[in-house]
Amino acid sequence: MPSPQESSSNMTLPAASRPRPAPDNNQHVSGFFELQQRVKNAGLMERRVGAYIFRMVVLGLAFVGAFALVVALGNTWWQLAVAALFGVLFTQVAFLAHDGAHQQIFAAGRHNAWFSRIAGNLVVGMSYGWWTRKHGRHHAHPNTVGKDDDIATGTLVFVPEEAKNRSGFMGWLTRRQGWLFFPLLTLFALALHYTSVKSIVQNPKLKYRKTELALLALRFTGFPVLMILLLGPGLGAAFMGVQLMVFGVYMGGSFAPNHKGMPLIPKDAKVDFLTRQVLTSRNIRGGRIVDWAMGGLNYQIEHHLFPRMPSANLHQVRQIVREHCAEQGIPYTETGLIEAYRIVIKYLNRVGLGEADPMECPLITQLRPR
């Protein structure tokens, strides 16, 4: 469980050995409806279409500027700095696609879906259909063993019990996975692109499957071919390599601090919505710069409680949620970005070495089925 220094509230969890009555889930359920009403009364669920249009225009102009730089600079290794810029811009588009998939931008659901489908597939190179299913399960069961795909064992292991049987190269990697976390993120973009294509090919029932395949094909051929034509094979390949690495590190580095290293919930535990979402999420403080850099996802607690709230409103609802959690006795965790990465790396290393869950939470222990 995060230390008192990691939490911005004054609450501390009781020691695991101290007897404590089980939490009143009915109280938390009714409490969430009260919180929801306070937020609605404050007008924080209203659309912010203008703010989103402004972001889209700024991003569009940034892409125009980036392409202009590629043409103006010519055959020079300074192009690798432009490649890094493209990695940042693609991630910013991914943030917008994320918000559209959550129905945050437009009033009509189909408009949000098509915006995210086009932005996700054509610009980012990420399947909208695959991602929305995966992300929907994550929001329903964050950090829940066996239900949240974001903590499913793959290259990295997030559940302590699942690290014990790894051997060979994967065992070696797992024992060092915390230290290798950021180096592995340089490959995250390739994994994201590959999984997007694979999921569409293997799922013939996916809605608008042919459209997504066509958009991904255009993205994966058009952008690399254009860069190679403009820069030549050698510099063009280096350009694509840098763009992919920056995109992967930026994407993974934006999403990982939100839940990794927070308490895990047993598969069959009965936890009310408010407790589940708050206890498994971590906010990242840092002001407007961090707000922009993380696309508003630094307010992860508020986003999980109100997934349809425009990201521009999340910082305004933060204080309301903090006060409500204090009243309900639910730990509200908030750290700086560097501290969050330190926690994630430490957690991954300890899991990889087969230690008992270093983030075991007394509240979850009480809720664990017996």
Tab-separated table of C-alpha atoms in Angstrom:
chain	number	residue	atom	x	y	z
A	1	MET	CA	0.000	0.000	0.000
A	2	PRO	CA	1.349	3.473	-0.736
A	3	SER	CA	3.054	5.166	2.162
A	4	PRO	CA	1.490	8.221	3.816
A	5	GLN	CA	4.014	10.354	1.907
A	6	GLU	CA	2.602	9.060	-1.385
A	7	SER	CA	-0.933	10.121	-0.532
A	8	SER	CA	-2.032	13.726	-0.622
A	9	SER	CA	-4.714	13.076	1.979
A	10	ASN	CA	-4.092	12.772	5.709
A	11	MET	CA	-5.683	9.334	5.892
A	12	THR	CA	-3.607	6.259	6.666
A	13	LEU	CA	-4.737	2.674	6.435
A	14	PRO	CA	-4.745	0.629	9.625
A	15	ALA	CA	-2.040	-1.951	10.154
A	16	ALA	CA	-2.912	-5.374	8.788
A	17	SER	CA	-2.808	-6.854	12.261
A	18	ARG	CA	-5.211	-4.318	13.771
A	19	PRO	CA	-8.819	-5.562	13.926
A	20	ARG	CA	-11.196	-3.455	11.928
A	21	PRO	CA	-14.824	-3.998	10.960
A	22	ALA	CA	-15.488	-4.698	7.313
A	23	PRO	CA	-16.331	-1.558	5.332
A	24	ASP	CA	-19.967	-0.715	4.780
A	25	ASN	CA	-20.384	-1.188	1.043
A	26	ASN	CA	-23.938	0.155	1.137
A	27	GLN	CA	-22.618	3.377	2.631
A	28	HIS	CA	-20.088	3.704	-0.171
A	29	VAL	CA	-22.712	2.955	-2.815
A	30	SER	CA	-25.057	5.638	-1.540
A	31	GLY	CA	-22.062	7.896	-1.033
A	32	PHE	CA	-21.122	7.590	-4.702
A	33	PHE	CA	-24.585	8.687	-5.784
A	34	GLU	CA	-24.223	11.729	-3.542
A	35	LEU	CA	-20.836	12.466	-5.110
A	36	GLN	CA	-22.268	12.008	-8.589
A	37	GLN	CA	-25.046	14.484	-7.851
A	38	ARG	CA	-22.594	17.063	-6.500
A	39	VAL	CA	-20.543	16.780	-9.670
A	40	LYS	CA	-23.584	17.121	-11.918
A	41	ASN	CA	-24.820	20.124	-9.964
A	42	ALA	CA	-21.426	21.761	-10.487
A	43	GLY	CA	-21.902	21.362	-14.257
A	44	LEU	CA	-18.735	19.312	-14.622
A	45	MET	CA	-20.330	16.600	-16.773
A	46	GLU	CA	-21.230	19.085	-19.518
A	47	ARG	CA	-19.524	18.801	-22.927
A	48	ARG	CA	-16.422	20.857	-23.706
A	49	VAL	CA	-16.585	20.613	-27.493
A	50	GLY	CA	-14.866	23.966	-27.939
A	51	ALA	CA	-11.878	22.865	-25.857
A	52	TYR	CA	-11.580	19.660	-27.881
A	53	ILE	CA	-11.857	21.488	-31.206
A	54	PHE	CA	-9.075	23.815	-30.040
A	55	ARG	CA	-6.868	20.804	-29.222
A	56	MET	CA	-7.591	19.268	-32.614
A	57	VAL	CA	-6.729	22.482	-34.449
A	58	VAL	CA	-3.485	22.925	-32.500
A	59	LEU	CA	-2.501	19.315	-33.154
A	60	GLY	CA	-3.369	19.640	-36.834
A	61	LEU	CA	-1.177	22.726	-37.146
A	62	ALA	CA	1.606	20.925	-35.271
A	63	PHE	CA	1.481	18.050	-37.775
A	64	VAL	CA	1.628	20.526	-40.666
A	65	GLY	CA	4.641	22.158	-39.032
A	66	ALA	CA	6.334	18.801	-38.443
A	67	PHE	CA	5.912	17.748	-42.075
A	68	ALA	CA	7.184	21.161	-43.164
A	69	LEU	CA	10.280	20.635	-41.026
A	70	VAL	CA	10.945	17.285	-42.689
A	71	VAL	CA	10.853	18.932	-46.124
A	72	ALA	CA	12.853	22.009	-45.060
A	73	LEU	CA	15.654	20.208	-43.209
A	74	GLY	CA	16.432	17.765	-45.998
A	75	ASN	CA	19.059	15.036	-45.624
A	76	THR	CA	20.359	15.728	-42.120
A	77	TRP	CA	20.454	13.789	-38.880
A	78	TRP	CA	18.506	16.630	-37.276
A	79	GLN	CA	15.546	14.819	-38.776
A	80	LEU	CA	15.713	12.451	-35.793
A	81	ALA	CA	14.576	15.316	-33.566
A	82	VAL	CA	11.577	15.730	-35.887
A	83	ALA	CA	10.970	11.974	-35.599
A	84	ALA	CA	10.795	12.393	-31.810
A	85	LEU	CA	8.312	15.219	-32.350
A	86	PHE	CA	6.114	12.898	-34.429
A	87	GLY	CA	6.216	10.360	-31.585
A	88	VAL	CA	4.885	13.032	-29.227
A	89	LEU	CA	2.201	14.155	-31.671
A	90	PHE	CA	0.945	10.612	-32.288
A	91	THR	CA	0.619	10.118	-28.521
A	92	GLN	CA	-1.344	13.345	-28.182
A	93	VAL	CA	-3.724	12.105	-30.889
A	94	ALA	CA	-4.047	8.838	-28.929
A	95	PHE	CA	-5.185	10.870	-25.911
A	96	LEU	CA	-7.899	12.480	-28.041
A	97	ALA	CA	-8.950	9.093	-29.441
A	98	HIS	CA	-9.150	7.810	-25.864
A	99	ASP	CA	-11.486	10.647	-24.883
A	100	GLY	CA	-13.660	10.116	-27.936
A	101	ALA	CA	-13.942	6.406	-27.156
A	102	HIS	CA	-15.215	7.419	-23.706
A	103	GLN	CA	-17.925	9.571	-25.341
A	104	GLN	CA	-16.366	12.732	-23.912
A	105	ILE	CA	-16.178	14.928	-27.009
A	106	PHE	CA	-19.435	15.012	-28.975
A	107	ALA	CA	-23.053	14.611	-27.880
A	108	ALA	CA	-23.735	11.860	-30.438
A	109	GLY	CA	-22.153	8.515	-29.655
A	110	ARG	CA	-21.582	7.675	-33.317
A	111	HIS	CA	-19.628	10.903	-33.813
A	112	ASN	CA	-17.336	10.012	-30.917
A	113	ALA	CA	-16.927	6.472	-32.239
A	114	TRP	CA	-16.050	7.539	-35.773
A	115	PHE	CA	-13.683	10.234	-34.601
A	116	SER	CA	-11.815	7.709	-32.440
A	117	ARG	CA	-11.955	5.027	-35.130
A	118	ILE	CA	-10.348	7.340	-37.696
A	119	ALA	CA	-7.886	8.994	-35.300
A	120	GLY	CA	-6.925	5.706	-33.676
A	121	ASN	CA	-6.474	3.607	-36.792
A	122	LEU	CA	-5.395	6.131	-39.411
A	123	VAL	CA	-3.209	8.434	-37.299
A	124	VAL	CA	-2.048	6.424	-34.290
A	125	GLY	CA	-2.051	2.957	-35.859
A	126	MET	CA	-4.147	1.416	-33.091
A	127	SER	CA	-7.327	-0.577	-33.619
A	128	TYR	CA	-10.339	1.214	-32.143
A	129	GLY	CA	-12.393	-1.981	-31.940
A	130	TRP	CA	-9.698	-3.953	-30.143
A	131	TRP	CA	-8.779	-1.140	-27.775
A	132	THR	CA	-12.328	-0.229	-26.717
A	133	ARG	CA	-13.075	-3.828	-25.692
A	134	LYS	CA	-9.834	-4.132	-23.771
A	135	HIS	CA	-10.139	-0.717	-22.147
A	136	GLY	CA	-13.789	-1.293	-21.274
A	137	ARG	CA	-12.870	-4.406	-19.284
A	138	HIS	CA	-10.128	-2.450	-17.547
A	139	HIS	CA	-12.545	0.282	-16.433
A	140	ALA	CA	-15.038	-2.273	-15.181
A	141	HIS	CA	-12.432	-4.240	-13.198
A	142	PRO	CA	-9.261	-2.159	-12.652
A	143	ASN	CA	-6.372	-4.160	-11.177
A	144	THR	CA	-8.660	-7.159	-10.690
A	145	VAL	CA	-6.817	-10.438	-11.128
A	146	GLY	CA	-8.185	-12.451	-14.037
A	147	LYS	CA	-10.471	-9.654	-15.252
A	148	ASP	CA	-8.245	-6.694	-16.104
A	149	ASP	CA	-6.196	-7.380	-19.247
A	150	ASP	CA	-3.862	-4.526	-18.320
A	151	ILE	CA	-2.347	-6.695	-15.577
A	152	ALA	CA	-2.455	-9.948	-17.534
A	153	THR	CA	0.917	-11.676	-17.730
A	154	GLY	CA	2.825	-11.057	-20.947
A	155	THR	CA	6.333	-9.737	-21.278
A	156	LEU	CA	5.878	-8.202	-17.809
A	157	VAL	CA	4.317	-9.866	-14.779
A	158	PHE	CA	2.116	-7.801	-12.477
A	159	VAL	CA	0.575	-10.523	-10.286
A	160	PRO	CA	3.125	-11.986	-7.808
A	161	GLU	CA	1.823	-15.562	-7.987
A	162	GLU	CA	2.285	-15.619	-11.768
A	163	ALA	CA	6.029	-14.905	-11.637
A	164	LYS	CA	7.014	-18.096	-9.816
A	165	ASN	CA	6.951	-20.553	-12.714
A	166	ARG	CA	8.922	-18.513	-15.230
A	167	SER	CA	12.245	-19.940	-16.315
A	168	GLY	CA	14.830	-19.521	-19.040
A	169	PHE	CA	15.095	-16.149	-20.742
A	170	MET	CA	11.640	-15.030	-19.609
A	171	GLY	CA	12.522	-15.917	-16.035
A	172	TRP	CA	15.717	-13.865	-16.310
A	173	LEU	CA	13.751	-10.936	-17.741
A	174	THR	CA	11.041	-11.179	-15.085
A	175	ARG	CA	13.549	-11.027	-12.229
A	176	ARG	CA	14.833	-7.739	-13.669
A	177	GLN	CA	11.605	-6.427	-15.147
A	178	GLY	CA	11.525	-3.247	-13.094
A	179	TRP	CA	14.934	-2.091	-14.299
A	180	LEU	CA	14.053	-3.147	-17.849
A	181	PHE	CA	10.681	-1.395	-17.806
A	182	PHE	CA	11.659	1.736	-19.740
A	183	PRO	CA	13.951	-0.068	-22.209
A	184	LEU	CA	11.077	-2.444	-22.971
A	185	LEU	CA	8.763	0.506	-23.604
A	186	THR	CA	10.866	1.343	-26.672
A	187	LEU	CA	9.246	-1.749	-28.229
A	188	PHE	CA	5.741	-0.921	-27.010
A	189	ALA	CA	4.676	0.842	-30.215
A	190	LEU	CA	5.576	-2.192	-32.334
A	191	ALA	CA	3.641	-4.438	-29.960
A	192	LEU	CA	0.658	-2.071	-30.099
A	193	HIS	CA	0.646	-2.000	-33.907
A	194	TYR	CA	1.095	-5.775	-34.163
A	195	THR	CA	-1.670	-6.526	-31.652
A	196	SER	CA	-4.041	-4.153	-33.450
A	197	VAL	CA	-3.621	-5.942	-36.775
A	198	LYS	CA	-3.680	-9.407	-35.199
A	199	SER	CA	-6.885	-8.710	-33.262
A	200	ILE	CA	-8.715	-7.495	-36.366
A	201	VAL	CA	-7.542	-10.402	-38.528
A	202	GLN	CA	-8.551	-12.947	-35.883
A	203	ASN	CA	-11.921	-11.387	-35.095
A	204	PRO	CA	-14.203	-11.589	-38.156
A	205	LYS	CA	-17.164	-10.328	-36.097
A	206	LEU	CA	-15.499	-7.021	-35.239
A	207	LYS	CA	-17.700	-4.095	-36.218
A	208	TYR	CA	-16.365	-2.100	-39.198
A	209	ARG	CA	-13.545	-4.642	-39.490
A	210	LYS	CA	-12.768	-3.916	-43.150
A	211	THR	CA	-12.738	-0.178	-42.499
A	212	GLU	CA	-10.270	-0.570	-39.668
A	213	LEU	CA	-8.032	-2.839	-41.734
A	214	ALA	CA	-8.028	-0.335	-44.588
A	215	LEU	CA	-7.179	2.558	-42.273
A	216	LEU	CA	-4.384	0.602	-40.582
A	217	ALA	CA	-2.974	-0.507	-43.947
A	218	LEU	CA	-2.881	3.111	-45.097
A	219	ARG	CA	-1.190	4.198	-41.875
A	220	PHE	CA	1.442	1.425	-41.865
A	221	THR	CA	2.372	1.889	-45.517
A	222	GLY	CA	1.744	5.571	-46.198
A	223	PHE	CA	3.753	7.211	-43.395
A	224	PRO	CA	6.893	5.011	-43.627
A	225	VAL	CA	6.939	5.147	-47.444
A	226	LEU	CA	6.595	8.934	-47.376
A	227	MET	CA	9.507	9.291	-44.936
A	228	ILE	CA	11.723	6.963	-46.970
A	229	LEU	CA	10.898	8.841	-50.198
A	230	LEU	CA	11.712	12.166	-48.552
A	231	LEU	CA	14.803	11.089	-46.585
A	232	GLY	CA	16.169	8.047	-48.366
A	233	PRO	CA	16.262	4.440	-47.086
A	234	GLY	CA	18.911	4.842	-44.359
A	235	LEU	CA	17.781	8.086	-42.763
A	236	GLY	CA	14.143	7.179	-43.378
A	237	ALA	CA	14.549	3.895	-41.483
A	238	ALA	CA	16.332	5.702	-38.631
A	239	PHE	CA	13.525	8.280	-38.588
A	240	MET	CA	10.894	5.552	-38.234
A	241	GLY	CA	12.903	3.817	-35.521
A	242	VAL	CA	13.161	6.959	-33.381
A	243	GLN	CA	9.488	7.805	-33.931
A	244	LEU	CA	8.422	4.324	-32.804
A	245	MET	CA	10.656	4.370	-29.728
A	246	VAL	CA	9.511	7.815	-28.575
A	247	PHE	CA	5.874	6.944	-29.207
A	248	GLY	CA	6.205	3.702	-27.237
A	249	VAL	CA	7.966	5.265	-24.253
A	250	TYR	CA	5.591	8.236	-24.169
A	251	MET	CA	2.456	6.091	-24.438
A	252	GLY	CA	3.580	3.497	-21.920
A	253	GLY	CA	5.024	6.127	-19.613
A	254	SER	CA	1.697	7.987	-19.598
A	255	PHE	CA	-0.511	5.004	-18.763
A	256	ALA	CA	1.719	2.956	-16.432
A	257	PRO	CA	1.719	5.339	-13.415
A	258	ASN	CA	-2.073	5.289	-13.247
A	259	HIS	CA	-2.518	1.785	-11.772
A	260	LYS	CA	0.745	-0.157	-11.707
A	261	GLY	CA	1.907	-0.718	-8.144
A	262	MET	CA	-1.540	-0.052	-6.701
A	263	PRO	CA	-3.438	-2.765	-4.776
A	264	LEU	CA	-4.611	-5.832	-6.666
A	265	ILE	CA	-8.169	-7.052	-6.155
A	266	PRO	CA	-8.861	-10.808	-6.015
A	267	LYS	CA	-11.026	-12.049	-8.864
A	268	ASP	CA	-14.078	-12.899	-6.754
A	269	ALA	CA	-13.859	-10.077	-4.201
A	270	LYS	CA	-17.024	-8.009	-3.776
A	271	VAL	CA	-15.983	-4.371	-3.798
A	272	ASP	CA	-18.301	-1.436	-4.408
A	273	PHE	CA	-17.700	0.804	-7.420
A	274	LEU	CA	-16.373	3.818	-5.515
A	275	THR	CA	-13.862	1.825	-3.461
A	276	ARG	CA	-12.755	-0.271	-6.426
A	277	GLN	CA	-12.036	2.697	-8.659
A	278	VAL	CA	-10.342	4.917	-6.072
A	279	LEU	CA	-8.283	2.256	-4.311
A	280	THR	CA	-6.707	0.945	-7.519
A	281	SER	CA	-5.939	4.322	-9.139
A	282	ARG	CA	-3.178	6.857	-8.619
A	283	ASN	CA	-3.241	10.544	-9.501
A	284	ILE	CA	-0.133	12.361	-10.707
A	285	ARG	CA	0.308	15.944	-9.582
A	286	GLY	CA	2.359	18.532	-11.437
A	287	GLY	CA	0.112	21.308	-12.704
A	288	ARG	CA	-0.887	22.226	-16.226
A	289	ILE	CA	2.320	20.927	-17.816
A	290	VAL	CA	1.631	17.415	-16.511
A	291	ASP	CA	-2.047	17.826	-17.438
A	292	TRP	CA	-1.017	18.443	-21.047
A	293	ALA	CA	1.753	15.845	-21.114
A	294	MET	CA	-0.559	13.087	-19.850
A	295	GLY	CA	-3.664	14.199	-21.715
A	296	GLY	CA	-5.589	14.628	-18.460
A	297	LEU	CA	-4.991	11.003	-17.484
A	298	ASN	CA	-2.990	12.195	-14.486
A	299	TYR	CA	-6.406	12.634	-12.838
A	300	GLN	CA	-6.926	8.889	-13.059
A	301	ILE	CA	-9.137	8.594	-9.970
A	302	GLU	CA	-11.599	11.160	-11.288
A	303	HIS	CA	-11.457	9.673	-14.784
A	304	HIS	CA	-12.352	6.220	-13.457
A	305	LEU	CA	-15.223	7.569	-11.387
A	306	PHE	CA	-16.565	9.687	-14.259
A	307	PRO	CA	-15.236	8.172	-17.514
A	308	ARG	CA	-17.507	10.355	-19.677
A	309	MET	CA	-16.359	13.606	-18.078
A	310	PRO	CA	-14.360	15.785	-20.502
A	311	SER	CA	-10.701	15.610	-19.566
A	312	ALA	CA	-10.587	19.416	-19.343
A	313	ASN	CA	-12.921	19.224	-16.319
A	314	LEU	CA	-11.037	16.575	-14.356
A	315	HIS	CA	-8.818	19.018	-12.462
A	316	GLN	CA	-11.933	20.882	-11.284
A	317	VAL	CA	-13.617	17.795	-9.848
A	318	ARG	CA	-10.453	16.631	-8.063
A	319	GLN	CA	-11.081	18.583	-4.849
A	320	ILE	CA	-14.692	17.397	-4.639
A	321	VAL	CA	-13.561	13.767	-4.961
A	322	ARG	CA	-10.732	14.195	-2.425
A	323	GLU	CA	-13.115	15.613	0.162
A	324	HIS	CA	-15.661	12.878	-0.480
A	325	CYS	CA	-13.055	10.127	-0.132
A	326	ALA	CA	-11.912	11.637	3.170
A	327	GLU	CA	-15.507	11.590	4.411
A	328	GLN	CA	-15.930	7.958	3.299
A	329	GLY	CA	-12.562	6.803	4.690
A	330	ILE	CA	-11.271	5.680	1.293
A	331	PRO	CA	-7.532	6.253	0.642
A	332	TYR	CA	-6.929	8.788	-2.135
A	333	THR	CA	-3.455	8.355	-3.629
A	334	GLU	CA	-1.563	11.113	-5.403
A	335	THR	CA	2.162	11.390	-6.120
A	336	GLY	CA	4.606	13.242	-8.312
A	337	LEU	CA	5.488	11.668	-11.664
A	338	ILE	CA	9.049	10.662	-10.738
A	339	GLU	CA	7.856	9.156	-7.469
A	340	ALA	CA	5.181	7.194	-9.347
A	341	TYR	CA	7.810	5.729	-11.683
A	342	ARG	CA	9.946	4.808	-8.674
A	343	ILE	CA	6.989	2.963	-7.141
A	344	VAL	CA	6.216	1.140	-10.407
A	345	ILE	CA	9.828	0.029	-10.918
A	346	LYS	CA	10.153	-1.127	-7.301
A	347	TYR	CA	6.877	-3.014	-7.527
A	348	LEU	CA	7.828	-4.775	-10.773
A	349	ASN	CA	11.207	-5.806	-9.378
A	350	ARG	CA	9.697	-7.227	-6.189
A	351	VAL	CA	7.012	-9.102	-8.126
A	352	GLY	CA	9.664	-10.424	-10.504
A	353	LEU	CA	11.667	-11.760	-7.576
A	354	GLY	CA	8.628	-13.691	-6.359
A	355	GLU	CA	7.958	-11.684	-3.210
A	356	ALA	CA	4.510	-11.536	-1.673
A	357	ASP	CA	2.390	-8.698	-2.991
A	358	PRO	CA	4.290	-5.595	-1.860
A	359	MET	CA	1.188	-3.489	-2.310
A	360	GLU	CA	-1.103	-5.709	-0.253
A	361	CYS	CA	-3.839	-3.561	1.201
A	362	PRO	CA	-5.532	-4.295	4.543
A	363	LEU	CA	-8.891	-3.258	3.113
A	364	ILE	CA	-8.574	-5.720	0.244
A	365	THR	CA	-7.377	-8.413	2.653
A	366	GLN	CA	-10.625	-8.009	4.569
A	367	LEU	CA	-12.605	-8.314	1.347
A	368	ARG	CA	-10.732	-11.371	0.096
A	369	PRO	CA	-13.035	-14.425	-0.196
A	370	ARG	CA	-12.439	-17.084	2.433
